[in-house]
Each structure stands twice: as structure tokens, then as C-alpha cells.
């Protein structure tokens, strides 16, 4: 977290801003100066709910009242991201909602715009900053699991797709909007894979969305296994699962991502550890992926802007590599 918290201008007033961005910023004491949305009523409602001093339908108007040292938080559908970036002041700091465009071509356009405008820009891959994930990373970085040789993500849940009706017309859904988090997380642990094998498919129980089930294998050579398996139409509560698991030569870790279970209510995240050959035991953590991960991604950007940190892990250049991996998954699956 930065020593001094900078004011935020949020562009977008959809459900993710209401349920994640603004609760996270309130909890972490980040001041929000303006909410912008083309549907001004939505912006005004969120401003009232979260005591934001200004709401408007115009980004140009927002720029006239925003503090000079503000950080922009762009949370709009991917097809609008580039248009919003073009309107941001040169040299400003911005956190972009994932995905970084709908395709690798759009991601490249956004990357070029950010570089031409000299933006300090990152993408909101907030799973990296979920409290349980941060704790797991610290354990692994300290060598307590030994050499990490296996990573798997298992998601068998029931997701109410009607909460995101804009996805009904999208040709790419599951990997681009959900498994992208897990692909990015695998990359944060192991780097870029040598290749990707994937298949993403429809489900007869969710005919309104293009795809809702995927398997993604990330190839890191002969000494590591990494894969992601998701099914968002699993209607059987006793067998629902949502976890990330790492195995090393000395032990294993499992993080249960409770947000995916009983969505949108969710359950608490959990962190468990076991020495080699022993049973899992729980470790104490505070906070969940949502909303706390959103405070982490904004905090990371602000710490970099304030020179409290020399690293910006989800900078647009790194996020572009995650988008390359997503594109490779769609090419492998044949879903172009």
C-alpha cells in the first residue's frame, strides 16, 4: 500500500464497481473524487451510496473537477477501453479493468496508446492481490514448499449468467472473462508458458453464453504441470469446488476462492498448508478476493506512482503477455 493515498476518478458505474471497486476503496481508505458513467443516474446512485462528492456522465467534465494528482480507474466493457484511454490526460496514472480488450489486436492497440500517452498504466488482475494468494506467495517465496512443480486451478460452480447480460452477445466468454484470472496467476508464478493447449465449450444449461466450460493446459516443460479446469454450470452443491493448489518437493498449499461458491453471496476464502505426506491444516488470513484484491491492485499502482515501490507487477506490458496467453488458448481451442 502507498504511504499517501491518491484520489481516484472511476470511469464506469456497473455492478463490479458497486460490489468490488468502491467497497474495496472504502475499506482501504482510498478517496474517490468522481464517478463517471454515460448513464448518469447510475453514477449519481453510487456517489450517494459511497459518499463520492461528484458524479457526471462526461469524462471531459470530470477532468475539470478532478484533483491534479488523481489516479484513473477505468471499469468499462472491453470494447470501450481504448476510447476512454484516448481521453485521459497524457502522463496520468490509470488502472484498467480486465480484459485488456476483446482480442490480442485490441490489447496491442491499448498498449500502444498507453505508451504513446506516457501513461503509468496497469491492468486490474486483482486475484494476484487476494489476501490468501499474497500469503501463499510469501510462503512459496520463502522456500517452505521447496521446488514448486505442480499448479492446478479447479472451478466447478454455478454462476448466474443473467447478472451479466452484456456477455450474451459476446463471442468469447469463459476464458476471456474468467479463466483469464487464473492464466494470469499461473504466469505470475511460473512466467510465460512454452505453449498452451485448450478447449472451451458451450453448456446446454447455459445456451445464452458462447462458452462456460474450459480446460487450459500451460506447458512449462517436463518438470512442471499447470492446468485450469472450469465448469460454471455445476448445479450440484455438495460437489462444488473453487481452489488454486500448488505442490512442491516439501509440501503443498491450497487456496479456496470462496467468491465463486454460492455466487454472488460467496463464502470466505481459505488458506491451507501441508508438509509432504501430511494432512492439510488451516492458516489464518483476513479478507477475501473480493473486495480486498481490488484494494491491492489499486494500492500497487499508487505505491509505484508515489515511488514507494519500484515494481508494477500488472503493468500493461505484462498484462499484454497474459492476453497473448488468452489468445493462444482460443487458437488452440479453435474458437476464433
mmCIF file of C-alpha atoms in Angstrom:
data_model
loop_
_atom_site.group_PDB
_atom_site.id
_atom_site.type_symbol
_atom_site.label_atom_id
_atom_site.label_comp_id
_atom_site.label_asym_id
_atom_site.label_seq_id
_atom_site.Cartn_x
_atom_site.Cartn_y
_atom_site.Cartn_z
ATOM 1 C CA UNK A 1 0.000 0.000 0.000
ATOM 2 C CA UNK A 2 1.178 3.578 -0.668
ATOM 3 C CA UNK A 3 2.136 5.814 2.232
ATOM 4 C CA UNK A 4 -0.141 8.542 0.820
ATOM 5 C CA UNK A 5 -3.403 7.550 -0.835
ATOM 6 C CA UNK A 6 -4.185 9.481 -4.027
ATOM 7 C CA UNK A 7 -7.732 10.443 -5.087
ATOM 8 C CA UNK A 8 -9.448 8.224 -7.657
ATOM 9 C CA UNK A 9 -11.638 9.029 -10.648
ATOM 10 C CA UNK A 10 -13.728 5.975 -11.563
ATOM 11 C CA UNK A 11 -14.949 5.661 -15.155
ATOM 12 C CA UNK A 12 -17.840 3.218 -15.130
ATOM 13 C CA UNK A 13 -20.624 2.577 -12.626
ATOM 14 C CA UNK A 14 -21.568 -1.030 -13.282
ATOM 15 C CA UNK A 15 -22.011 -3.938 -10.898
ATOM 16 C CA UNK A 16 -18.284 -4.619 -10.461
ATOM 17 C CA UNK A 17 -17.719 -1.013 -9.357
ATOM 18 C CA UNK A 18 -20.646 -1.204 -6.942
ATOM 19 C CA UNK A 19 -19.746 -4.619 -5.498
ATOM 20 C CA UNK A 20 -15.936 -4.567 -5.595
ATOM 21 C CA UNK A 21 -14.132 -1.324 -6.501
ATOM 22 C CA UNK A 22 -15.961 1.085 -4.228
ATOM 23 C CA UNK A 23 -16.279 -1.253 -1.210
ATOM 24 C CA UNK A 24 -12.557 -2.054 -1.508
ATOM 25 C CA UNK A 25 -11.552 1.609 -1.708
ATOM 26 C CA UNK A 26 -13.783 2.498 1.228
ATOM 27 C CA UNK A 27 -12.292 -0.294 3.338
ATOM 28 C CA UNK A 28 -8.719 0.675 2.386
ATOM 29 C CA UNK A 29 -9.413 4.410 2.820
ATOM 30 C CA UNK A 30 -8.702 5.400 -0.800
ATOM 31 C CA UNK A 31 -10.524 8.689 -1.514
ATOM 32 C CA UNK A 32 -12.798 8.595 -4.562
ATOM 33 C CA UNK A 33 -13.298 12.043 -6.102
ATOM 34 C CA UNK A 34 -15.555 11.409 -9.115
ATOM 35 C CA UNK A 35 -17.712 8.655 -10.622
ATOM 36 C CA UNK A 36 -18.309 8.859 -14.391
ATOM 37 C CA UNK A 37 -20.868 6.870 -16.366
ATOM 38 C CA UNK A 38 -22.776 7.541 -19.581
ATOM 39 C CA UNK A 39 -25.910 6.608 -17.589
ATOM 40 C CA UNK A 40 -25.599 9.462 -15.132
ATOM 41 C CA UNK A 41 -28.296 8.073 -12.854
ATOM 42 C CA UNK A 42 -26.100 5.053 -12.099
ATOM 43 C CA UNK A 43 -23.139 7.322 -11.340
ATOM 44 C CA UNK A 44 -25.249 9.504 -9.062
ATOM 45 C CA UNK A 45 -26.657 6.499 -7.201
ATOM 46 C CA UNK A 46 -23.175 5.145 -6.462
ATOM 47 C CA UNK A 47 -21.956 8.605 -5.468
ATOM 48 C CA UNK A 48 -24.735 8.845 -2.905
ATOM 49 C CA UNK A 49 -24.193 5.311 -1.636
ATOM 50 C CA UNK A 50 -20.436 5.709 -1.163
ATOM 51 C CA UNK A 51 -20.255 9.447 -0.354
ATOM 52 C CA UNK A 52 -18.395 10.358 -3.543
ATOM 53 C CA UNK A 53 -18.515 14.163 -3.963
ATOM 54 C CA UNK A 54 -19.110 14.330 -7.740
ATOM 55 C CA UNK A 55 -20.925 12.293 -10.397
ATOM 56 C CA UNK A 56 -21.193 13.033 -14.101
ATOM 57 C CA UNK A 57 -21.905 11.477 -17.481
ATOM 58 C CA UNK A 58 -18.937 13.258 -19.082
ATOM 59 C CA UNK A 59 -15.279 12.334 -18.688
ATOM 60 C CA UNK A 60 -14.365 15.782 -20.016
ATOM 61 C CA UNK A 61 -16.405 17.358 -17.215
ATOM 62 C CA UNK A 62 -14.825 15.026 -14.679
ATOM 63 C CA UNK A 63 -11.372 16.233 -15.754
ATOM 64 C CA UNK A 64 -12.325 19.812 -14.902
ATOM 65 C CA UNK A 65 -13.122 18.933 -11.273
ATOM 66 C CA UNK A 66 -10.696 16.068 -10.644
ATOM 67 C CA UNK A 67 -7.640 16.687 -8.428
ATOM 68 C CA UNK A 68 -4.410 17.088 -10.377
ATOM 69 C CA UNK A 69 -2.787 14.092 -8.693
ATOM 70 C CA UNK A 70 -5.719 11.729 -9.287
ATOM 71 C CA UNK A 71 -5.469 8.125 -10.463
ATOM 72 C CA UNK A 72 -7.975 6.909 -13.056
ATOM 73 C CA UNK A 73 -9.833 3.645 -12.576
ATOM 74 C CA UNK A 74 -11.369 2.560 -15.893
ATOM 75 C CA UNK A 75 -14.042 -0.113 -15.403
ATOM 76 C CA UNK A 76 -15.939 -0.230 -18.694
ATOM 77 C CA UNK A 77 -16.670 -3.116 -21.098
ATOM 78 C CA UNK A 78 -13.549 -4.082 -23.016
ATOM 79 C CA UNK A 79 -14.792 -2.667 -26.330
ATOM 80 C CA UNK A 80 -14.793 0.849 -24.832
ATOM 81 C CA UNK A 81 -11.406 0.748 -23.078
ATOM 82 C CA UNK A 82 -9.346 2.205 -25.927
ATOM 83 C CA UNK A 83 -11.777 5.109 -26.411
ATOM 84 C CA UNK A 84 -11.545 6.018 -22.725
ATOM 85 C CA UNK A 85 -7.737 5.761 -22.720
ATOM 86 C CA UNK A 86 -7.569 8.240 -25.625
ATOM 87 C CA UNK A 87 -9.364 10.834 -23.472
ATOM 88 C CA UNK A 88 -7.088 10.542 -20.434
ATOM 89 C CA UNK A 89 -4.501 13.275 -19.810
ATOM 90 C CA UNK A 90 -1.019 12.447 -21.054
ATOM 91 C CA UNK A 91 1.290 11.272 -18.287
ATOM 92 C CA UNK A 92 -1.503 10.238 -15.930
ATOM 93 C CA UNK A 93 -1.817 7.016 -13.927
ATOM 94 C CA UNK A 94 -4.557 4.521 -14.762
ATOM 95 C CA UNK A 95 -5.821 1.125 -13.664
ATOM 96 C CA UNK A 96 -7.668 -0.654 -16.492
ATOM 97 C CA UNK A 97 -10.281 -3.315 -15.850
ATOM 98 C CA UNK A 98 -9.520 -6.681 -17.385
ATOM 99 C CA UNK A 99 -9.665 -7.934 -20.071
ATOM 100 C CA UNK A 100 -7.272 -5.665 -21.928
ATOM 101 C CA UNK A 101 -9.566 -5.602 -24.949
ATOM 102 C CA UNK A 102 -11.507 -8.451 -26.535
ATOM 103 C CA UNK A 103 -8.660 -9.716 -28.732
ATOM 104 C CA UNK A 104 -4.889 -9.548 -28.960
ATOM 105 C CA UNK A 105 -5.265 -6.841 -31.634
ATOM 106 C CA UNK A 106 -7.274 -4.650 -29.250
ATOM 107 C CA UNK A 107 -4.756 -5.361 -26.480
ATOM 108 C CA UNK A 108 -1.956 -4.207 -28.766
ATOM 109 C CA UNK A 109 -3.855 -1.004 -29.572
ATOM 110 C CA UNK A 110 -4.362 -0.279 -25.865
ATOM 111 C CA UNK A 111 -0.709 -0.985 -25.094
ATOM 112 C CA UNK A 112 0.417 1.370 -27.882
ATOM 113 C CA UNK A 113 -1.945 4.116 -26.688
ATOM 114 C CA UNK A 114 -0.651 3.858 -23.120
ATOM 115 C CA UNK A 115 2.946 4.072 -24.277
ATOM 116 C CA UNK A 116 2.319 6.966 -26.685
ATOM 117 C CA UNK A 117 0.491 8.914 -23.962
ATOM 118 C CA UNK A 118 3.210 8.090 -21.390
ATOM 119 C CA UNK A 119 0.641 6.655 -19.016
ATOM 120 C CA UNK A 120 1.609 4.787 -15.898
ATOM 121 C CA UNK A 121 -0.828 2.012 -16.658
ATOM 122 C CA UNK A 122 -1.684 -1.325 -15.081
ATOM 123 C CA UNK A 123 -4.468 -3.852 -15.588
ATOM 124 C CA UNK A 124 -6.697 -4.885 -12.707
ATOM 125 C CA UNK A 125 -5.636 -8.530 -12.324
ATOM 126 C CA UNK A 126 -6.697 -8.349 -8.713
ATOM 127 C CA UNK A 127 -6.563 -12.103 -7.999
ATOM 128 C CA UNK A 128 -2.808 -11.669 -7.535
ATOM 129 C CA UNK A 129 -3.640 -9.404 -4.572
ATOM 130 C CA UNK A 130 -6.261 -11.542 -2.830
ATOM 131 C CA UNK A 131 -5.070 -11.883 0.794
ATOM 132 C CA UNK A 132 -4.844 -15.687 0.626
ATOM 133 C CA UNK A 133 -2.883 -15.529 -2.642
ATOM 134 C CA UNK A 134 -0.441 -12.968 -1.203
ATOM 135 C CA UNK A 135 0.101 -15.198 1.834
ATOM 136 C CA UNK A 136 0.610 -18.253 -0.375
ATOM 137 C CA UNK A 137 3.149 -16.386 -2.487
ATOM 138 C CA UNK A 138 5.090 -15.335 0.618
ATOM 139 C CA UNK A 139 5.198 -18.945 1.820
ATOM 140 C CA UNK A 140 6.475 -20.155 -1.553
ATOM 141 C CA UNK A 141 8.976 -17.295 -1.934
ATOM 142 C CA UNK A 142 10.450 -18.290 1.430
ATOM 143 C CA UNK A 143 11.057 -21.822 0.167
ATOM 144 C CA UNK A 144 8.708 -23.568 2.598
ATOM 145 C CA UNK A 145 7.243 -25.776 -0.148
ATOM 146 C CA UNK A 146 10.589 -26.498 -1.783
ATOM 147 C CA UNK A 147 10.671 -26.527 -5.583
ATOM 148 C CA UNK A 148 7.183 -25.884 -6.986
ATOM 149 C CA UNK A 149 6.407 -28.469 -9.655
ATOM 150 C CA UNK A 150 2.602 -28.536 -9.882
ATOM 151 C CA UNK A 151 -0.151 -25.901 -10.023
ATOM 152 C CA UNK A 152 -3.813 -26.516 -10.678
ATOM 153 C CA UNK A 153 -6.970 -24.411 -10.635
ATOM 154 C CA UNK A 154 -10.288 -26.220 -10.229
ATOM 155 C CA UNK A 155 -13.621 -24.369 -10.525
ATOM 156 C CA UNK A 156 -16.889 -26.357 -10.511
ATOM 157 C CA UNK A 157 -19.619 -23.885 -9.556
ATOM 158 C CA UNK A 158 -22.973 -22.494 -10.609
ATOM 159 C CA UNK A 159 -22.679 -18.970 -11.982
ATOM 160 C CA UNK A 160 -25.864 -16.915 -12.615
ATOM 161 C CA UNK A 161 -25.033 -15.603 -16.086
ATOM 162 C CA UNK A 162 -28.103 -13.343 -16.066
ATOM 163 C CA UNK A 163 -26.117 -10.911 -13.903
ATOM 164 C CA UNK A 164 -24.008 -10.015 -16.975
ATOM 165 C CA UNK A 165 -26.441 -9.845 -19.865
ATOM 166 C CA UNK A 166 -23.890 -7.927 -21.969
ATOM 167 C CA UNK A 167 -21.988 -11.219 -22.248
ATOM 168 C CA UNK A 168 -24.884 -12.875 -24.095
ATOM 169 C CA UNK A 169 -23.740 -11.316 -27.369
ATOM 170 C CA UNK A 170 -20.002 -11.837 -26.758
ATOM 171 C CA UNK A 171 -18.246 -14.404 -28.968
ATOM 172 C CA UNK A 172 -15.633 -15.030 -26.259
ATOM 173 C CA UNK A 173 -16.759 -15.530 -22.667
ATOM 174 C CA UNK A 174 -15.301 -18.085 -20.263
ATOM 175 C CA UNK A 175 -11.565 -17.780 -20.888
ATOM 176 C CA UNK A 176 -11.602 -14.053 -21.692
ATOM 177 C CA UNK A 177 -13.710 -13.006 -18.717
ATOM 178 C CA UNK A 178 -12.985 -15.632 -16.074
ATOM 179 C CA UNK A 179 -10.122 -18.062 -16.682
ATOM 180 C CA UNK A 180 -8.006 -15.061 -17.660
ATOM 181 C CA UNK A 181 -7.577 -14.502 -13.890
ATOM 182 C CA UNK A 182 -6.121 -17.972 -13.458
ATOM 183 C CA UNK A 183 -3.925 -17.751 -16.563
ATOM 184 C CA UNK A 184 -2.521 -14.507 -15.188
ATOM 185 C CA UNK A 185 -1.976 -16.110 -11.781
ATOM 186 C CA UNK A 186 -0.105 -19.068 -13.291
ATOM 187 C CA UNK A 187 2.068 -16.624 -15.252
ATOM 188 C CA UNK A 188 2.807 -14.682 -12.045
ATOM 189 C CA UNK A 189 4.160 -17.903 -10.525
ATOM 190 C CA UNK A 190 5.890 -19.630 -13.450
ATOM 191 C CA UNK A 191 6.348 -16.957 -16.137
ATOM 192 C CA UNK A 192 5.271 -17.356 -19.749
ATOM 193 C CA UNK A 193 4.481 -20.923 -20.869
ATOM 194 C CA UNK A 194 6.180 -22.529 -23.847
ATOM 195 C CA UNK A 195 2.772 -23.258 -25.380
ATOM 196 C CA UNK A 196 -0.901 -23.581 -24.439
ATOM 197 C CA UNK A 197 -3.382 -26.362 -25.157
ATOM 198 C CA UNK A 198 -7.031 -25.543 -24.525
ATOM 199 C CA UNK A 199 -10.647 -26.338 -25.214
ATOM 200 C CA UNK A 200 -13.546 -24.065 -24.267
ATOM 201 C CA UNK A 201 -17.126 -25.203 -24.922
ATOM 202 C CA UNK A 202 -20.811 -24.391 -24.533
ATOM 203 C CA UNK A 203 -23.108 -25.959 -21.964
ATOM 204 C CA UNK A 204 -26.736 -26.878 -22.776
ATOM 205 C CA UNK A 205 -27.727 -25.426 -19.387
ATOM 206 C CA UNK A 206 -26.403 -22.001 -20.414
ATOM 207 C CA UNK A 207 -27.275 -21.664 -24.117
ATOM 208 C CA UNK A 208 -27.271 -17.861 -23.896
ATOM 209 C CA UNK A 209 -23.471 -17.646 -23.489
ATOM 210 C CA UNK A 210 -20.876 -18.652 -26.064
ATOM 211 C CA UNK A 211 -18.823 -20.811 -23.680
ATOM 212 C CA UNK A 212 -18.999 -21.646 -19.985
ATOM 213 C CA UNK A 213 -16.588 -24.577 -19.539
ATOM 214 C CA UNK A 214 -12.856 -24.745 -20.281
ATOM 215 C CA UNK A 215 -9.708 -26.771 -19.817
ATOM 216 C CA UNK A 216 -6.409 -24.919 -20.278
ATOM 217 C CA UNK A 217 -3.018 -26.640 -20.072
ATOM 218 C CA UNK A 218 0.034 -24.387 -19.771
ATOM 219 C CA UNK A 219 3.227 -26.105 -20.917
ATOM 220 C CA UNK A 220 6.341 -25.345 -18.842
ATOM 221 C CA UNK A 221 8.422 -28.286 -19.987
ATOM 222 C CA UNK A 222 8.989 -31.699 -18.475
ATOM 223 C CA UNK A 223 9.342 -30.735 -14.786
ATOM 224 C CA UNK A 224 6.160 -28.706 -14.159
ATOM 225 C CA UNK A 225 2.443 -29.271 -14.606
ATOM 226 C CA UNK A 226 -0.036 -26.392 -14.715
ATOM 227 C CA UNK A 227 -3.664 -26.579 -15.759
ATOM 228 C CA UNK A 228 -7.027 -24.865 -15.286
ATOM 229 C CA UNK A 229 -10.372 -26.682 -15.317
ATOM 230 C CA UNK A 230 -13.609 -24.686 -15.074
ATOM 231 C CA UNK A 231 -17.314 -25.528 -15.222
ATOM 232 C CA UNK A 232 -19.658 -22.644 -14.410
ATOM 233 C CA UNK A 233 -22.873 -24.651 -14.703
ATOM 234 C CA UNK A 234 -22.270 -27.247 -11.995
ATOM 235 C CA UNK A 235 -25.642 -27.488 -10.242
ATOM 236 C CA UNK A 236 -24.675 -29.931 -7.501
ATOM 237 C CA UNK A 237 -23.901 -28.082 -4.238
ATOM 238 C CA UNK A 238 -22.211 -30.998 -2.476
ATOM 239 C CA UNK A 239 -19.510 -31.256 -5.151
ATOM 240 C CA UNK A 240 -18.891 -27.603 -5.922
ATOM 241 C CA UNK A 241 -15.235 -26.595 -5.762
ATOM 242 C CA UNK A 242 -13.173 -23.448 -6.271
ATOM 243 C CA UNK A 243 -9.496 -23.597 -5.428
ATOM 244 C CA UNK A 244 -5.906 -22.995 -6.503
ATOM 245 C CA UNK A 245 -3.357 -25.604 -5.439
ATOM 246 C CA UNK A 246 0.425 -25.700 -5.526
ATOM 247 C CA UNK A 247 2.647 -28.709 -4.848
ATOM 248 C CA UNK A 248 6.347 -28.540 -4.076
ATOM 249 C CA UNK A 249 9.032 -31.015 -3.129
ATOM 250 C CA UNK A 250 8.457 -30.250 0.575
ATOM 251 C CA UNK A 251 4.721 -29.622 0.786
ATOM 252 C CA UNK A 252 1.546 -28.183 -0.724
ATOM 253 C CA UNK A 253 -0.764 -25.180 -0.451
ATOM 254 C CA UNK A 254 -4.428 -24.795 -1.289
ATOM 255 C CA UNK A 255 -6.362 -21.519 -1.531
ATOM 256 C CA UNK A 256 -10.140 -21.829 -1.624
ATOM 257 C CA UNK A 257 -11.648 -18.929 -3.577
ATOM 258 C CA UNK A 258 -14.945 -18.590 -1.769
ATOM 259 C CA UNK A 259 -16.304 -15.862 -4.034
ATOM 260 C CA UNK A 260 -17.113 -18.442 -6.719
ATOM 261 C CA UNK A 261 -19.167 -20.556 -4.305
ATOM 262 C CA UNK A 262 -22.816 -19.562 -3.798
ATOM 263 C CA UNK A 263 -22.252 -16.545 -6.068
ATOM 264 C CA UNK A 264 -22.920 -13.660 -5.608
ATOM 265 C CA UNK A 265 -23.080 -14.155 -1.845
ATOM 266 C CA UNK A 266 -19.923 -16.208 -1.734
ATOM 267 C CA UNK A 267 -18.072 -17.832 1.144
ATOM 268 C CA UNK A 268 -14.872 -16.855 2.956
ATOM 269 C CA UNK A 269 -11.548 -17.611 1.286
ATOM 270 C CA UNK A 270 -9.372 -20.235 2.983
ATOM 271 C CA UNK A 271 -5.636 -20.955 3.048
ATOM 272 C CA UNK A 272 -4.411 -24.461 3.881
ATOM 273 C CA UNK A 273 -0.941 -25.993 4.015
ATOM 274 C CA UNK A 274 0.520 -29.478 4.424
ATOM 275 C CA UNK A 275 4.049 -30.805 4.768
ATOM 276 C CA UNK A 276 4.864 -33.676 2.420
ATOM 277 C CA UNK A 277 2.727 -36.684 3.267
ATOM 278 C CA UNK A 278 0.707 -34.900 5.959
ATOM 279 C CA UNK A 279 -2.897 -33.646 6.119
ATOM 280 C CA UNK A 280 -3.940 -30.105 5.314
ATOM 281 C CA UNK A 281 -4.229 -27.594 8.151
ATOM 282 C CA UNK A 282 -5.706 -24.097 8.015
ATOM 283 C CA UNK A 283 -3.680 -20.905 8.272
ATOM 284 C CA UNK A 284 -5.253 -17.639 9.453
ATOM 285 C CA UNK A 285 -5.971 -14.959 6.843
ATOM 286 C CA UNK A 286 -8.028 -11.777 6.847
ATOM 287 C CA UNK A 287 -10.088 -10.657 3.875
ATOM 288 C CA UNK A 288 -11.322 -12.145 0.589
ATOM 289 C CA UNK A 289 -10.506 -11.895 -3.119
ATOM 290 C CA UNK A 290 -13.490 -9.533 -3.377
ATOM 291 C CA UNK A 291 -13.275 -6.806 -2.288
ATOM 292 C CA UNK A 292 -9.743 -6.866 -0.819
ATOM 293 C CA UNK A 293 -7.920 -7.851 -4.010
ATOM 294 C CA UNK A 294 -9.207 -4.678 -5.662
ATOM 295 C CA UNK A 295 -7.583 -2.571 -2.959
ATOM 296 C CA UNK A 296 -4.358 -4.463 -3.598
ATOM 297 C CA UNK A 297 -4.234 -3.764 -7.334
ATOM 298 C CA UNK A 298 -5.002 -0.067 -6.814
ATOM 299 C CA UNK A 299 -2.520 0.051 -3.934
ATOM 300 C CA UNK A 300 0.187 -1.488 -6.109
ATOM 301 C CA UNK A 301 -0.310 1.180 -8.777
ATOM 302 C CA UNK A 302 -0.379 4.047 -6.285
ATOM 303 C CA UNK A 303 2.694 2.747 -4.461
ATOM 304 C CA UNK A 304 4.545 2.752 -7.794
ATOM 305 C CA UNK A 305 3.325 6.250 -8.673
ATOM 306 C CA UNK A 306 4.402 7.506 -5.226
ATOM 307 C CA UNK A 307 7.833 5.826 -5.569
ATOM 308 C CA UNK A 308 7.056 3.650 -2.546
ATOM 309 C CA UNK A 309 7.701 0.659 -4.816
ATOM 310 C CA UNK A 310 9.975 0.077 -7.789
ATOM 311 C CA UNK A 311 7.751 -2.663 -9.245
ATOM 312 C CA UNK A 312 4.399 -2.561 -11.029
ATOM 313 C CA UNK A 313 3.590 -6.284 -11.461
ATOM 314 C CA UNK A 314 0.428 -5.884 -13.565
ATOM 315 C CA UNK A 315 1.742 -3.104 -15.816
ATOM 316 C CA UNK A 316 0.208 -3.102 -19.286
ATOM 317 C CA UNK A 317 3.332 -4.681 -20.792
ATOM 318 C CA UNK A 318 2.935 -7.695 -18.507
ATOM 319 C CA UNK A 319 -0.849 -7.757 -18.969
ATOM 320 C CA UNK A 320 -0.270 -7.930 -22.723
ATOM 321 C CA UNK A 321 1.569 -11.228 -22.128
ATOM 322 C CA UNK A 322 -1.496 -12.570 -20.315
ATOM 323 C CA UNK A 323 -3.601 -11.501 -23.299
ATOM 324 C CA UNK A 324 -1.179 -13.366 -25.592
ATOM 325 C CA UNK A 325 -1.759 -16.480 -23.499
ATOM 326 C CA UNK A 326 -5.534 -15.992 -23.713
ATOM 327 C CA UNK A 327 -5.291 -15.624 -27.496
ATOM 328 C CA UNK A 328 -3.194 -18.806 -27.695
ATOM 329 C CA UNK A 329 -5.889 -20.655 -25.735
ATOM 330 C CA UNK A 330 -8.570 -19.581 -28.225
ATOM 331 C CA UNK A 331 -6.375 -20.519 -31.180
ATOM 332 C CA UNK A 332 -5.747 -23.944 -29.639
ATOM 333 C CA UNK A 333 -9.463 -24.445 -28.971
ATOM 334 C CA UNK A 334 -10.468 -23.331 -32.459
ATOM 335 C CA UNK A 335 -12.764 -20.634 -31.033
ATOM 336 C CA UNK A 336 -11.577 -17.648 -33.080
#
